[in-house]
Tab-separated table of C-alpha atoms and ligand atoms in Angstrom:
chain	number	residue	atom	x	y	z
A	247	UNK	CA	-39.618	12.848	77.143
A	248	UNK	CA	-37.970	14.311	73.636
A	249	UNK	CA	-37.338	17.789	73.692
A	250	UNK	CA	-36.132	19.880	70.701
A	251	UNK	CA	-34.839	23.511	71.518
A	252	UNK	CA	-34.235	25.950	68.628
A	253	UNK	CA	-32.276	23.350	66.304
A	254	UNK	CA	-30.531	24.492	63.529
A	255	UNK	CA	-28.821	22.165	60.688
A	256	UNK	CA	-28.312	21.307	56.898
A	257	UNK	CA	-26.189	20.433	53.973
A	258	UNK	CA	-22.848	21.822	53.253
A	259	UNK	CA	-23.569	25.841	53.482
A	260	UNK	CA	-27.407	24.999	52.813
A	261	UNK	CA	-29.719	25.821	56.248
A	262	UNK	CA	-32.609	23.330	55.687
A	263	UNK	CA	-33.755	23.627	59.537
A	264	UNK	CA	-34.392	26.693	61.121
A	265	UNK	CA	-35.052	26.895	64.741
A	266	UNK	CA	-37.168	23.610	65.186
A	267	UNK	CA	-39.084	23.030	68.369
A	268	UNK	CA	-40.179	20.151	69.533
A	269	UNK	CA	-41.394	18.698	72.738
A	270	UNK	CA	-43.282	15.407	73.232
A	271	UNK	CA	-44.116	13.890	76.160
A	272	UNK	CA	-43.922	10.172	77.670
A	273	UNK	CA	-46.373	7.434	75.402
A	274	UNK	CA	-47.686	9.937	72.914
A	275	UNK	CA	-48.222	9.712	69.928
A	276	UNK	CA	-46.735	12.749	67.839
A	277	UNK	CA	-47.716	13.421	64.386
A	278	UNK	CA	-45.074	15.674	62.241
A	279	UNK	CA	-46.696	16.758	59.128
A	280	UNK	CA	-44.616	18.540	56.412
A	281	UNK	CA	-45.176	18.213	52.428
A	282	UNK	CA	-42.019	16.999	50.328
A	283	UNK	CA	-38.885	18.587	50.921
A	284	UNK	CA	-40.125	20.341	53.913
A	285	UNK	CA	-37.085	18.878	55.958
A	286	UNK	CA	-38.730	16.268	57.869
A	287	UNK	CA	-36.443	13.422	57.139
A	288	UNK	CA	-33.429	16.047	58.078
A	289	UNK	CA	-35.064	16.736	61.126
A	290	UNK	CA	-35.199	13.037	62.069
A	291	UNK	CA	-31.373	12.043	60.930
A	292	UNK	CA	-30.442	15.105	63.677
A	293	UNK	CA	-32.446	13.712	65.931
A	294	UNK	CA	-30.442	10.258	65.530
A	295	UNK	CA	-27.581	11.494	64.951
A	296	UNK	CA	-26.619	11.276	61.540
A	297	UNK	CA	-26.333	15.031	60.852
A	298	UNK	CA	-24.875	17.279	62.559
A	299	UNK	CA	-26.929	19.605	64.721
A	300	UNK	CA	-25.498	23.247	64.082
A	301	UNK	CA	-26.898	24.780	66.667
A	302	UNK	CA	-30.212	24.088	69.337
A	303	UNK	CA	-30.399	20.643	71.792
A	304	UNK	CA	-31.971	17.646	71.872
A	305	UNK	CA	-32.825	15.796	75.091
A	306	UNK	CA	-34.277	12.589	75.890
A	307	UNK	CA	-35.725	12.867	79.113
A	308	UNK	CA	-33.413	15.502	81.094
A	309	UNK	CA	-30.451	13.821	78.883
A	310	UNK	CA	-28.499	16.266	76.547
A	311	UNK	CA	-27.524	13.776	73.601
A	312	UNK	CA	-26.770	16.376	71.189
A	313	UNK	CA	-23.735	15.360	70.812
A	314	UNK	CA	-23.478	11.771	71.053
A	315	UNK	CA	-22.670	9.385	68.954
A	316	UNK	CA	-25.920	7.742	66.698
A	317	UNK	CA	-24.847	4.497	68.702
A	318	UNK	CA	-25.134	6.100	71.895
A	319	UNK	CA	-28.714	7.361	71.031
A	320	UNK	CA	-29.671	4.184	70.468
A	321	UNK	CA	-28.490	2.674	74.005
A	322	UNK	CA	-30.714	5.613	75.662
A	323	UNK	CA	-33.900	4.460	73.566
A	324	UNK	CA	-33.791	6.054	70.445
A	325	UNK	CA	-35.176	4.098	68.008
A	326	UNK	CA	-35.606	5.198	64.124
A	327	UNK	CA	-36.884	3.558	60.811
A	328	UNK	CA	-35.813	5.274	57.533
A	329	UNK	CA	-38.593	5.614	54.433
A	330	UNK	CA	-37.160	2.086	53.376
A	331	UNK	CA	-35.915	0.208	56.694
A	332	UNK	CA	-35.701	-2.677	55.446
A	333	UNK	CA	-32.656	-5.009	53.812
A	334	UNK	CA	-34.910	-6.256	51.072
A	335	UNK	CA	-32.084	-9.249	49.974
A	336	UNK	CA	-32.031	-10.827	53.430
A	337	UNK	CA	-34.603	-12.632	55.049
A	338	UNK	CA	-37.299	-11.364	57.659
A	339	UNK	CA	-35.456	-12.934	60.538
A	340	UNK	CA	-32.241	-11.563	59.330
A	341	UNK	CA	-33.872	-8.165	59.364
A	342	UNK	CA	-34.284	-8.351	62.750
A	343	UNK	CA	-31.466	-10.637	63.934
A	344	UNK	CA	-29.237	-7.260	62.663
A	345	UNK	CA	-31.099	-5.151	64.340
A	346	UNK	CA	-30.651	-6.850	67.855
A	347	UNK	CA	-27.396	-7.424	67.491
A	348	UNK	CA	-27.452	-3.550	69.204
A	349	UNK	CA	-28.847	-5.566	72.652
A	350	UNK	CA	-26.218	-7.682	74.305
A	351	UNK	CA	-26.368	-11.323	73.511
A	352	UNK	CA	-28.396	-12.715	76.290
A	353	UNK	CA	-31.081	-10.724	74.820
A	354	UNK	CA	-31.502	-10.965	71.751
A	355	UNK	CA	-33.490	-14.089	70.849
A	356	UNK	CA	-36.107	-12.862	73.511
A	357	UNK	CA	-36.663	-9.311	71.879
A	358	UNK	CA	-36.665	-11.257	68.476
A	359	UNK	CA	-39.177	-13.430	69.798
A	360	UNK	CA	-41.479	-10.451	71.292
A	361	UNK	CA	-40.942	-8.689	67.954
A	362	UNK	CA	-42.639	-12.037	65.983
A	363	UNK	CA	-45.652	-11.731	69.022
A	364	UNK	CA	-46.307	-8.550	68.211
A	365	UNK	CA	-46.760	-9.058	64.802
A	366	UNK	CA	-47.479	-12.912	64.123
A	367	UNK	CA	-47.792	-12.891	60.394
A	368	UNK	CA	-44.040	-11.986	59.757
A	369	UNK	CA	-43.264	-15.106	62.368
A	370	UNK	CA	-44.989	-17.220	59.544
A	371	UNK	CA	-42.542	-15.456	56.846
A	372	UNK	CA	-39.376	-16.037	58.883
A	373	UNK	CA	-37.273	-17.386	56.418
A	374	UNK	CA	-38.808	-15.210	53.287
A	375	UNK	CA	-36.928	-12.459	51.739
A	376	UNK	CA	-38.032	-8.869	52.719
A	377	UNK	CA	-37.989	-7.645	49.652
A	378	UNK	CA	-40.597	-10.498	48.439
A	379	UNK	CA	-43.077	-9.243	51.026
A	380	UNK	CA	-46.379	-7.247	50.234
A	381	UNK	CA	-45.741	-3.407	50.602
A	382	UNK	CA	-47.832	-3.631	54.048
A	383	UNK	CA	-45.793	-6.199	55.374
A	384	UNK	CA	-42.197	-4.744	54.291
A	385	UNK	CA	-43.396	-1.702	56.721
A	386	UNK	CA	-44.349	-4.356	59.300
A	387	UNK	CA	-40.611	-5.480	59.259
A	388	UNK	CA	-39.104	-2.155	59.817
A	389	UNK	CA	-41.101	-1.623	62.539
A	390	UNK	CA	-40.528	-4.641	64.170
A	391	UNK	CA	-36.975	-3.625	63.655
A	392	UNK	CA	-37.096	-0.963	65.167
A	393	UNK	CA	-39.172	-2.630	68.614
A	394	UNK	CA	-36.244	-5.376	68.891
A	395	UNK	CA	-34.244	-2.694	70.543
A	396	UNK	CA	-37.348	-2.105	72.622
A	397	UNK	CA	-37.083	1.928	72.059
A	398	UNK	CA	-38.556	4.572	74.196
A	399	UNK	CA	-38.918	6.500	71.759
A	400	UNK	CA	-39.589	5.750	68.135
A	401	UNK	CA	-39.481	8.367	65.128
A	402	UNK	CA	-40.580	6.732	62.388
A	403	UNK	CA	-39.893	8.644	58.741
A	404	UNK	CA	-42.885	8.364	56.225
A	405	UNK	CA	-44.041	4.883	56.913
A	406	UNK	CA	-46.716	5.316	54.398
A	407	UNK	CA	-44.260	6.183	51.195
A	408	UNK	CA	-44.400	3.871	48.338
A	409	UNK	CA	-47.669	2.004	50.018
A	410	UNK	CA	-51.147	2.119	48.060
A	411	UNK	CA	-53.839	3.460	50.358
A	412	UNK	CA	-55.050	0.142	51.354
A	413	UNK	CA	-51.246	-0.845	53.022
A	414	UNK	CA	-51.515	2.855	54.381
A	415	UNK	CA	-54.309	2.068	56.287
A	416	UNK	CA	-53.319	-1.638	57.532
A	417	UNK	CA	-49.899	0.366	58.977
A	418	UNK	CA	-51.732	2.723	60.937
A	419	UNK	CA	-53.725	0.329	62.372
A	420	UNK	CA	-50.624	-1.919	63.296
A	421	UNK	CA	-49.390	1.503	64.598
A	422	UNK	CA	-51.964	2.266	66.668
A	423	UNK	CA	-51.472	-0.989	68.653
A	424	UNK	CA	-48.288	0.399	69.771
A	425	UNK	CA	-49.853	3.123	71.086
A	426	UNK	CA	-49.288	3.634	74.775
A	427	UNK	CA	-46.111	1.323	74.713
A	428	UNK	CA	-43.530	3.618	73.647
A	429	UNK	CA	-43.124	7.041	72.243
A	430	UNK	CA	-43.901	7.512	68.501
A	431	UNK	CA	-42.729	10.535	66.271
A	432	UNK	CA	-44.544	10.120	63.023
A	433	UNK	CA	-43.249	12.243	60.310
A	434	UNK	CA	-46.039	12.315	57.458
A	435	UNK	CA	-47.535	14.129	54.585
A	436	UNK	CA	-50.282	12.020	54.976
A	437	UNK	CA	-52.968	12.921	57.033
A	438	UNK	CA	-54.351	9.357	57.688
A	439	UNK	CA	-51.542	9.030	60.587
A	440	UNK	CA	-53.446	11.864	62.268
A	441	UNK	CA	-56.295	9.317	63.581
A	442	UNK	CA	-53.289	7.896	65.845
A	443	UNK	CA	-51.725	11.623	66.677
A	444	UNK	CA	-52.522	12.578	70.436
A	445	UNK	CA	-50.352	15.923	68.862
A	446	UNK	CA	-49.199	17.215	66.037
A	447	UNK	CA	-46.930	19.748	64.651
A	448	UNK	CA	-46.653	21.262	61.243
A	449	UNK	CA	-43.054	21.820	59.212
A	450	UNK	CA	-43.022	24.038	56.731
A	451	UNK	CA	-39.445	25.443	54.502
A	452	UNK	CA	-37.997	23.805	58.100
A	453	UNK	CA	-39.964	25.883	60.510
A	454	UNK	CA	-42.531	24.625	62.627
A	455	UNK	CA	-45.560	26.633	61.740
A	456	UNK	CA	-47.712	24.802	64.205
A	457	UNK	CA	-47.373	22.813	67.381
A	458	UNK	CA	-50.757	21.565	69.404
A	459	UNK	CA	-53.389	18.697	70.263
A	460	UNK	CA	-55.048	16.965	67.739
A	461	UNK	CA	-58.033	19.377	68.604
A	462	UNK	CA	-56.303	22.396	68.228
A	463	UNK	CA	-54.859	21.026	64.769
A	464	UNK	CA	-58.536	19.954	63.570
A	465	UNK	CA	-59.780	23.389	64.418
A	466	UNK	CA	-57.406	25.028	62.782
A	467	UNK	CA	-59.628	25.994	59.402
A	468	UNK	CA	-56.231	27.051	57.058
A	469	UNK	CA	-54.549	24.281	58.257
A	470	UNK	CA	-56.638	21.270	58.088
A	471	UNK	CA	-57.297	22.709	54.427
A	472	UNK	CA	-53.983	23.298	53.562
A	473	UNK	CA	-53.336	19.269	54.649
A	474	UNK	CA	-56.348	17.520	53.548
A	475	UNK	CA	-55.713	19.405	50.541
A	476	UNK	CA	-52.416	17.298	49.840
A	477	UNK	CA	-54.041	14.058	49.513
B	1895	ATP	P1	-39.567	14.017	51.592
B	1895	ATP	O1	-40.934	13.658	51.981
B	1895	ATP	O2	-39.457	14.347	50.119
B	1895	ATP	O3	-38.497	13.074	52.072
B	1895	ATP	P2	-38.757	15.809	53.689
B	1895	ATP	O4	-39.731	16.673	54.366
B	1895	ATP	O5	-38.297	14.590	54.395
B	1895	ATP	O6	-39.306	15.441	52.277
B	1895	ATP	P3	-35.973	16.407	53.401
B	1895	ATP	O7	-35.672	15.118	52.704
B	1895	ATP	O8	-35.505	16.602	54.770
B	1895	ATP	O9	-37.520	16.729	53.328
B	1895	ATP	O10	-35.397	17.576	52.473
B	1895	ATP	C1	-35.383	18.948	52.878
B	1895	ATP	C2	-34.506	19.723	51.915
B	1895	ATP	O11	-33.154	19.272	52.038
B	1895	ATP	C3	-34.891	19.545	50.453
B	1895	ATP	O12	-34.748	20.795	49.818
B	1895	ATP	C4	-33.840	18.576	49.927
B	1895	ATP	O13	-33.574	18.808	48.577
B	1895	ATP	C5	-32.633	18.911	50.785
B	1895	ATP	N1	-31.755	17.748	50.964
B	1895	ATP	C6	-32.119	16.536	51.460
B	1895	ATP	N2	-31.048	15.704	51.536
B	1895	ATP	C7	-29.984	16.417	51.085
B	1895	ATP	C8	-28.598	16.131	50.923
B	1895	ATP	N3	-28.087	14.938	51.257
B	1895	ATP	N4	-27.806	17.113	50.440
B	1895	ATP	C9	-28.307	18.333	50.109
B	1895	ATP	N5	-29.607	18.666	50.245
B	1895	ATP	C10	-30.443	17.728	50.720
């Protein structure tokens, strides 16, 4: 479904990525686990297309789109939401009215409309600012942003920063709902995401130092010790 092949990419003359692999298949769930500044959120604006890859590929389904346009991602199903995701100063159904103006206008009251069913408590917010929101619900709307534009695949970057543990949990149980529906890249430090992962990979200094099930993850002593050891 996404495949990575040896990329390569950073800032200016600084190589944060360094021959990331990557290959997830059709409805999984994929957990990406890296510590701060381990280059996950570079990884993901490659993937998107708002870096530059330097060198390696990226293919959605047998689809090279390593060089198209972030736009262009987005028509073949690549969906993204940042740390933030949000526009805190407009309202929730402005959030997501931007967001489909991506489909083509016949569409785009529907796929608002399917975004409030999924998640029925922001339909009761609809005309409240974002920003106003509780921290678990402000995640809520940038993933419903993201699901307007009804993505087959989703990376989502850090969906538990700036959320106390309680919110953390609330999100990946809203995430796990989704689970089966489309593809989800998680990219984490926190390990609570891995009770949704059907894999997981480990980035480290922006090379993957691990790729595997859950299982193979979980029996991996050093690991699971260096991880749970984070929180
Ligand atoms: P975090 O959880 O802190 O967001 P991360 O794993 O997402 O961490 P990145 O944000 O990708 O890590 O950062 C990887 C490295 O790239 C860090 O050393 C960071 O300082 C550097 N970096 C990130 N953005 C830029 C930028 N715009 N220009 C130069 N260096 C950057």
């Amino acid at each position: 479904m996404l495949t990575v092949e040896h990329l390569e990419s950073g800032y200016g003359h600084m190589q944060i990525l360094w021959g990331v692999e990557l290959a997830v298949a059709e409805r999984e769930v994929h957990v990406l686990l890296g510590a701060n500044g381990a280059g996950k959120s570079t990884f993901f604006k490659v993937l998107v297309g708002l870096l530059p890859a330097w060198s390696g590929g990226v293919r959605i389904h047998d689809r090279d789109i390593t060089s198209l346009s972030a736009r262009e991602r987005v028509k073949l199903g690549l969906g993204y939401t940042s740390e933030t995701g949000i526009f805190p100063d407009l309202t929730v159904d402005d959030n997501l009215r931007i967001s489909a103006l991506a489909l083509p206008s016949v569409d785009r009251k529907e796929a608002i409309e399917a975004a409030y069913g999924r998640f029925e408590e922001l339909k009761s917010r609809r005309h409240d600012l974002a920003g106003g929101l509780s921290g678990g619900q402000r995640k809520l709307v940038a993933i419903a942003r993201a699901l307007v534009v009804k993505p087959a695949v989703l990376l989502m970057d850090e969906p538990s920063s700036g959320l106390s543990p309680r919110y953390v949990t609330e999100v990946v149980e809203r995430l796990s709902e989704l689970r089966g529906t489309t593809t989800l890249v998680v990219a984490e430090q926190n390990v609570s995401f891995l009770d949704i992962a059907d894999s997981v990979s480990v980035l480290e200094g922006g090379r993957i130092k691990f790729s595997g099930s859950k299982g193979a993850f979980s029996n991996n002593e050093a690991l699971r010790n260096a991880f749970f050891g984070l929180e």
